[in-house]
Coordinates of C-alpha atoms and ligand atoms in Angstrom, one line a residue:
X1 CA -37.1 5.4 13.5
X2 CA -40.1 3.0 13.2
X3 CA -38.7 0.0 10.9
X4 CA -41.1 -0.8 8.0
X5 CA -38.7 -2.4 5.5
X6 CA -39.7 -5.0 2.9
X7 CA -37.2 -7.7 2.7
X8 CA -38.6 -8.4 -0.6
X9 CA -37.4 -4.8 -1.8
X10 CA -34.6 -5.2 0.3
X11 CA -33.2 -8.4 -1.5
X12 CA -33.3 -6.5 -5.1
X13 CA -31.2 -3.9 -3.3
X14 CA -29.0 -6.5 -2.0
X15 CA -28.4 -7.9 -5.4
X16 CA -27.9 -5.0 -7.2
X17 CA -25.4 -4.1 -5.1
X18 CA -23.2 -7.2 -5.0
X19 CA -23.6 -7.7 -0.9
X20 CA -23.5 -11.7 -1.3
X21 CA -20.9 -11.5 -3.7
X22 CA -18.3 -9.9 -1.3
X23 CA -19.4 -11.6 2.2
X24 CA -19.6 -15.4 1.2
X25 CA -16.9 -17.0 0.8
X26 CA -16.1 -19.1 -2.1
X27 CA -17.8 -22.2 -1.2
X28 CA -18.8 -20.9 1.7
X29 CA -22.3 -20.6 3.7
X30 CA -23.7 -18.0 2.2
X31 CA -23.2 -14.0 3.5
X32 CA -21.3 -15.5 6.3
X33 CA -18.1 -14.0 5.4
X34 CA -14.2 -14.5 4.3
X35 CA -14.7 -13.8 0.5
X36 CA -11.4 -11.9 -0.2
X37 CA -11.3 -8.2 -1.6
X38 CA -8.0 -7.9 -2.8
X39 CA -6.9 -4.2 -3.9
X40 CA -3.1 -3.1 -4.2
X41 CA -3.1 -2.0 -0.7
X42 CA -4.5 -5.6 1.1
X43 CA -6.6 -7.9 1.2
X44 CA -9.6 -7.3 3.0
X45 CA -12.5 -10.1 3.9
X46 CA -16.2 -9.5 3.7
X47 CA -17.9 -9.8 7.4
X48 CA -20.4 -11.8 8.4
X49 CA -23.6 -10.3 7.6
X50 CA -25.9 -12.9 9.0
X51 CA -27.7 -12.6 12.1
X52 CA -25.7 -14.6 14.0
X53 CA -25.3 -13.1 17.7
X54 CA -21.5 -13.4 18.5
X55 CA -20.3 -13.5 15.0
X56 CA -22.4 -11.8 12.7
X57 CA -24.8 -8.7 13.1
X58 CA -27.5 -10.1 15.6
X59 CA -26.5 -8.0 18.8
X60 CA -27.3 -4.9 16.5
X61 CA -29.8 -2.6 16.1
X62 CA -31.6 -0.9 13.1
X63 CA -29.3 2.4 13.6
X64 CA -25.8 0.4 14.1
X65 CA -26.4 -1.1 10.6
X66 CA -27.4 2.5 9.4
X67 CA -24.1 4.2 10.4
X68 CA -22.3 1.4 9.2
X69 CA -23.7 2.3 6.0
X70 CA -23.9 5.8 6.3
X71 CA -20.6 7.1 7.8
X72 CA -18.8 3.6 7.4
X73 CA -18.4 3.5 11.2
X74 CA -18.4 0.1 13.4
X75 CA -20.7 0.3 16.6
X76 CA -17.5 0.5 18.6
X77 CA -16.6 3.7 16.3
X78 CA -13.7 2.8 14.4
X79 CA -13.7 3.4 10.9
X80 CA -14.3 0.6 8.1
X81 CA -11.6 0.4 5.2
X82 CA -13.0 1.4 2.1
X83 CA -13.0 -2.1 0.5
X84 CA -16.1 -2.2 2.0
X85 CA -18.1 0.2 -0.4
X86 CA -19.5 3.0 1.7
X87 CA -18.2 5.8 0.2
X88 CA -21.4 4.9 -2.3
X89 CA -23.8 3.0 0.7
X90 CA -23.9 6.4 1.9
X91 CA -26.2 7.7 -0.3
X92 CA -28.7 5.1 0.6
X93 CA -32.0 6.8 1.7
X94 CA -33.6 5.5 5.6
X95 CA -36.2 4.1 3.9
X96 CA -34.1 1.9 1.5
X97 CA -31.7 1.0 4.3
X98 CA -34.8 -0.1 6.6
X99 CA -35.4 -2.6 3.6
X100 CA -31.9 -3.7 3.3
X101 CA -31.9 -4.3 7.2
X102 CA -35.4 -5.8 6.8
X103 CA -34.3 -8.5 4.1
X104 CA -31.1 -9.1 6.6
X105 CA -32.7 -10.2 8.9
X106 CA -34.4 -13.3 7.2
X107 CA -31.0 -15.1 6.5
X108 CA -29.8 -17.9 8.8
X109 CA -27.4 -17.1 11.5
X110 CA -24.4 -18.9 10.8
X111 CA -21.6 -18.7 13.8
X112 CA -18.7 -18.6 11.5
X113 CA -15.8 -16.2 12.9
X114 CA -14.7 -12.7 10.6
X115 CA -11.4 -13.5 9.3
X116 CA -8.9 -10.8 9.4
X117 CA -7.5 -8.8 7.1
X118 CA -4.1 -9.3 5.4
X119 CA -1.3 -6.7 4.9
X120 CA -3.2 -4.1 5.1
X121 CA -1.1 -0.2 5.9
X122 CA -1.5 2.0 9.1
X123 CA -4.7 2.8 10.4
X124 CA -3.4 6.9 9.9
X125 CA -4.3 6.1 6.1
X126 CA -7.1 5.3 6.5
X127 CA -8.3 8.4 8.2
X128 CA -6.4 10.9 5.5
X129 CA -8.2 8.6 2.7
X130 CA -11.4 9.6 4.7
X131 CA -10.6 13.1 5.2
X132 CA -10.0 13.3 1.5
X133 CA -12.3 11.1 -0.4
X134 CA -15.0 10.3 1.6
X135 CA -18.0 12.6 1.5
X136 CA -21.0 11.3 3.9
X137 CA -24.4 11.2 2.2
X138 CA -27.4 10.6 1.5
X139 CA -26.5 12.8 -1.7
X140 CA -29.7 13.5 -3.5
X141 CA -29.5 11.9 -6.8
X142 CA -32.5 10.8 -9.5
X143 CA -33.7 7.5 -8.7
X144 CA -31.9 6.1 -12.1
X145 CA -28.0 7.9 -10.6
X146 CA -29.2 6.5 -7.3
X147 CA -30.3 2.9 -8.1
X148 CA -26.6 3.0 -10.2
X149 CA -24.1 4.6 -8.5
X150 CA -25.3 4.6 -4.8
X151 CA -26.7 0.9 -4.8
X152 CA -25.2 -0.8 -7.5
X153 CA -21.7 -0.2 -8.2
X154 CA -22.2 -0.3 -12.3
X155 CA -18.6 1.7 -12.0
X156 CA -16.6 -0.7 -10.1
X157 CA -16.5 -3.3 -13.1
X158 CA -17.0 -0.8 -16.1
X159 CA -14.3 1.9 -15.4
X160 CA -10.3 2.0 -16.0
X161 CA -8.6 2.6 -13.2
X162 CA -4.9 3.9 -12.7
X163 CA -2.2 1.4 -11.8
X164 CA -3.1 1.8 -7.9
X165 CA -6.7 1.0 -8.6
X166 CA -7.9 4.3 -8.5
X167 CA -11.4 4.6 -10.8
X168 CA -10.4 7.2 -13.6
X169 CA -13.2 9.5 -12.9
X170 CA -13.6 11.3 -16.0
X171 CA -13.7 8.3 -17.8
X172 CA -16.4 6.6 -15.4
X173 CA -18.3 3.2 -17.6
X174 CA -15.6 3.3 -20.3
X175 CA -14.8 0.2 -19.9
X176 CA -12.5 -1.7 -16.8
X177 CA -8.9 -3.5 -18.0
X178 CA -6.9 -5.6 -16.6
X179 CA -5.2 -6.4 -14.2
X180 CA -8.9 -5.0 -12.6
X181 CA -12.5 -6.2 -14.1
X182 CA -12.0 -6.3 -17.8
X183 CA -15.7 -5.1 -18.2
X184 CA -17.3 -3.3 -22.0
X185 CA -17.8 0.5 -22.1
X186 CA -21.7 1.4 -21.3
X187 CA -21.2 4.8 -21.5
X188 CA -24.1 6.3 -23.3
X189 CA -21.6 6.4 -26.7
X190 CA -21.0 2.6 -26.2
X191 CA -24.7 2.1 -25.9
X192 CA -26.1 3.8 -28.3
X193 CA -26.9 1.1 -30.6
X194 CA -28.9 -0.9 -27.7
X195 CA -32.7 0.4 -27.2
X196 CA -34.3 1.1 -24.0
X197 CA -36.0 -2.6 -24.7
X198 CA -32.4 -4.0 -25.5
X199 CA -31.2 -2.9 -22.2
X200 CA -34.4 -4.2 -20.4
X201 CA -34.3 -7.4 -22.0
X202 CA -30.5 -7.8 -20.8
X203 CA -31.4 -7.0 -17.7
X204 CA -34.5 -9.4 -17.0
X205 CA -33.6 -12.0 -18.9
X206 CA -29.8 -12.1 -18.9
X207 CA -29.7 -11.7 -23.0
X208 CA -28.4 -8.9 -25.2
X209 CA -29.3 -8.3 -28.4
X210 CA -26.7 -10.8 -30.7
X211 CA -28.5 -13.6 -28.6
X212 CA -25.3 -13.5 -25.9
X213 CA -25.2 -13.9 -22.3
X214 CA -23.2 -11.9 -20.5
X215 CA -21.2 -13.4 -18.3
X216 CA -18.6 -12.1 -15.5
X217 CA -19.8 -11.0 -12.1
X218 CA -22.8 -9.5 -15.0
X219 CA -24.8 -12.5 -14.8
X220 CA -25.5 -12.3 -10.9
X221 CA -25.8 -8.6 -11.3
X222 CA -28.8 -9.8 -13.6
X223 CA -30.1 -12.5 -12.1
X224 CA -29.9 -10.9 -8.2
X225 CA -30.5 -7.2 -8.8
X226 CA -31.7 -5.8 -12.3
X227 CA -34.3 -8.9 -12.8
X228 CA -35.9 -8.3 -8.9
X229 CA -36.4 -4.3 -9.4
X230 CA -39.6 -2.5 -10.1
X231 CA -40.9 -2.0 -13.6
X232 CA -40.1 1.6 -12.8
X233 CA -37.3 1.6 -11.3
X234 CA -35.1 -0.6 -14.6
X235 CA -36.8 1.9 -16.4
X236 CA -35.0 4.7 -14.1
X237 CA -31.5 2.9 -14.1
X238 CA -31.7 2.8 -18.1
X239 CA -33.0 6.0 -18.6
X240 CA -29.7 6.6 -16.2
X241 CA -27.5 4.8 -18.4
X242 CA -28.7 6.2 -21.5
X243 CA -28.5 9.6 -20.9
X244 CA -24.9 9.7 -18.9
Ligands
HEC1 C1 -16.6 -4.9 -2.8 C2 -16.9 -5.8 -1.7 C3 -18.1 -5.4 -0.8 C4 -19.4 -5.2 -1.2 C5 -20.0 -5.1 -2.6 C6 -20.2 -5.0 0.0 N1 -19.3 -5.1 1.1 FE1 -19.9 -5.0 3.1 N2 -17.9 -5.1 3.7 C7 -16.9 -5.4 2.8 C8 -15.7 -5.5 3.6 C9 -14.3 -5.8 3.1 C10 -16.0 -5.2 5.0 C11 -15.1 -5.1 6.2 C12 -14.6 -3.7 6.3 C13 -13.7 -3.5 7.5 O1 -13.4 -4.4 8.3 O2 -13.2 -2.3 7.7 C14 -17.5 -5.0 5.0 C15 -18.2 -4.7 6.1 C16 -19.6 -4.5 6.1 C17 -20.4 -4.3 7.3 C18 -19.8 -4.1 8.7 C19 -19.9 -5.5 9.4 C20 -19.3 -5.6 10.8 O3 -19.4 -6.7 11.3 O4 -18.8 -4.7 11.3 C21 -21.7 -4.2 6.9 C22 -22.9 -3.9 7.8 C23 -21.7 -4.4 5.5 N3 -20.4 -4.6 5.0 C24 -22.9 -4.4 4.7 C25 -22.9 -4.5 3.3 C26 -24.1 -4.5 2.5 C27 -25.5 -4.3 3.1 C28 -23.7 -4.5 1.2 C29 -24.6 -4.4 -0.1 C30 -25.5 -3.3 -0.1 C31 -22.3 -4.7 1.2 N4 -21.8 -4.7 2.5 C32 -21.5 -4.8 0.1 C33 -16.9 -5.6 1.5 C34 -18.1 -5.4 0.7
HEC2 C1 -18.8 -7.5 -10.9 C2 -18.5 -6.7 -12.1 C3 -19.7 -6.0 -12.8 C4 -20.6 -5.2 -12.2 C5 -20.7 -4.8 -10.7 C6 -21.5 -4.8 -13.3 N1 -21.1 -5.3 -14.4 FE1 -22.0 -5.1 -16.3 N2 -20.7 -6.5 -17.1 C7 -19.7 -7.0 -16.5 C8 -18.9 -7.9 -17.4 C9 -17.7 -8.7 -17.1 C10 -19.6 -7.8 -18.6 C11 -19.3 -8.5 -19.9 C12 -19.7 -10.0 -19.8 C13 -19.5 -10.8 -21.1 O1 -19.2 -10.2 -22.1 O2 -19.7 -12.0 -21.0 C14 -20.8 -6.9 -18.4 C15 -21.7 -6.6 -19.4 C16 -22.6 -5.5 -19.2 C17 -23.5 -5.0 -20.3 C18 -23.5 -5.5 -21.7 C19 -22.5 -4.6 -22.5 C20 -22.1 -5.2 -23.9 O3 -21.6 -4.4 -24.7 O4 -22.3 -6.4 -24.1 C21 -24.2 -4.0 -19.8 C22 -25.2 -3.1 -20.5 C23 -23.9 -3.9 -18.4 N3 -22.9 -4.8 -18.1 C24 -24.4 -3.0 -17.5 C25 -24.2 -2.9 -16.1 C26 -24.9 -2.1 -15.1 C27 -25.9 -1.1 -15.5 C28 -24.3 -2.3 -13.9 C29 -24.7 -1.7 -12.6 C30 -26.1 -1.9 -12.2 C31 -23.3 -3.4 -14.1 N4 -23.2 -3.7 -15.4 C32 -22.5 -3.9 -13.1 C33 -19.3 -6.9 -15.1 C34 -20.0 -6.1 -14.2

């Protein structure tokens, strides 16, 4: 496929869905790596993502990073662990993964080793979770569902989940507890008092409408992701929210 991706668009991409956040470690150079996911079943570390040759992604090509993506499967073929979001990257049109992959390659390689992950169960699990929950895409979906659900990950933070971390599905945006994100409901019921303005205003500037400033992993959502988009395509993602 001829590559004509803006890594300005791709950057807003990246932001909305928390890339950085997950593969820099804490303090660390930045999308090099060794931020820790921990879930009930292991803790799993972010990969270097820069375009380092040995260590990061610079020996790959546009359609390695596309299957990655897509069918959350390493150039060698083995299958990524889930803590790596795929299951919703895989609804991420060509076009918006030539972006991503365009904006990737800007950062500065940084040689800094993946660090692997810790206590994690048998590979066979990994293959009967993909068997059962993992449904390759690209899906279509509106561009408000996609920009939410198959970019961002709105869900992750905003949902309860059962005790083994499990998103409640019926109750997706009602709200994440702890021990998870402890994140407000913004279902359409819990949003109905905020305008299509309110919600843009939170997410260009960061405020809501008492004057507050959301903080949580809801700030560099903001400030990364919802601020960078198109006119067009907040108005899609509220639109999205609002209607459910
Ligand atoms: C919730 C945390 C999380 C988020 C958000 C996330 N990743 Fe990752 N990613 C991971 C983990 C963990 C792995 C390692 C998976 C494995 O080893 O099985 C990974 C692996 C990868 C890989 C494979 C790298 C390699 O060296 O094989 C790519 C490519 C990737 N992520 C790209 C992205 C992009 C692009 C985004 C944003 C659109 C993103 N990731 C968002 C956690 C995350
Ligand atoms: C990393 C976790 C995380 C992600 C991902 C996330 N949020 Fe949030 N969000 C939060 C937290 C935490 C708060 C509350 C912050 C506070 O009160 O200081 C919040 C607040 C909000 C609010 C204000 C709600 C209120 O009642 O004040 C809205 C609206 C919102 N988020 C929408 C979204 C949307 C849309 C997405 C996806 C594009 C998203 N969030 C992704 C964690 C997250």
């Amino acid at each position: 496929m001829a590559l004509a991706g803006d890594p300005a668009i791709g950057a807003a991409l990246a932001g909305l869905g928390g890339c950085a956040a997950c593969h820099t470690a804490d303090g660390g150079p930045p999308w090099a790596g060794g931020h820790a996911v921990e879930t009930p079943r292991g803790t799993f570390y972010g990969s270097n993502l820069t375009p380092d040759p040995e260590h990061g992604l610079g020996a790959w090509g546009f359609d390695d990073f596309r299957r990655a993506m897509r069918e959350g499967r390493a150039p060698d073929g083995h299958a990524y662990w889930p803590a790596f979001p795929y299951t919703s990257f895989t609804n991420l049109t060509d076009e918006d993964l030539g972006h991503l992959w365009a904006f990737l390659q800007t950062l500065e390689p940084v040689a800094r080793p993946d660090q692997p992950h810790e206590g994690i169960p048998p590979r066979w699990q990994l293959q009967v979770f993909r068997w059962r929950a993992f449904h390759e895409g690209p899906e279509p979906l509106d561009r408000g569902a996609y920009l939410g659900t198959a970019v961002g990950h709105c869900r992750e933070c905003h949902s309860p989940r059962t005790w083994i971390g499990r998103i409640r599905t019926r109750h997706e945006l009602e709200g994440g507890h702890a021990p998870f994100t402890v994140a407000p409901a913004i279902d359409p019921e819990a949003l109905a008092g905020w305008s299509a303005d309110d919600l843009d205003t939170l997410f260009t500037l960061g405020m809501s409408p008492d004057g507050d400033f959301p903080g949580g992993g809801m700030s560099r959502i903001v400030d990364e992701g919802t601020a960078k988009l198109s006119d067009a395509d907040r108005a899609a993602l509220i639109a999205w929210l609002k209607g459910g």
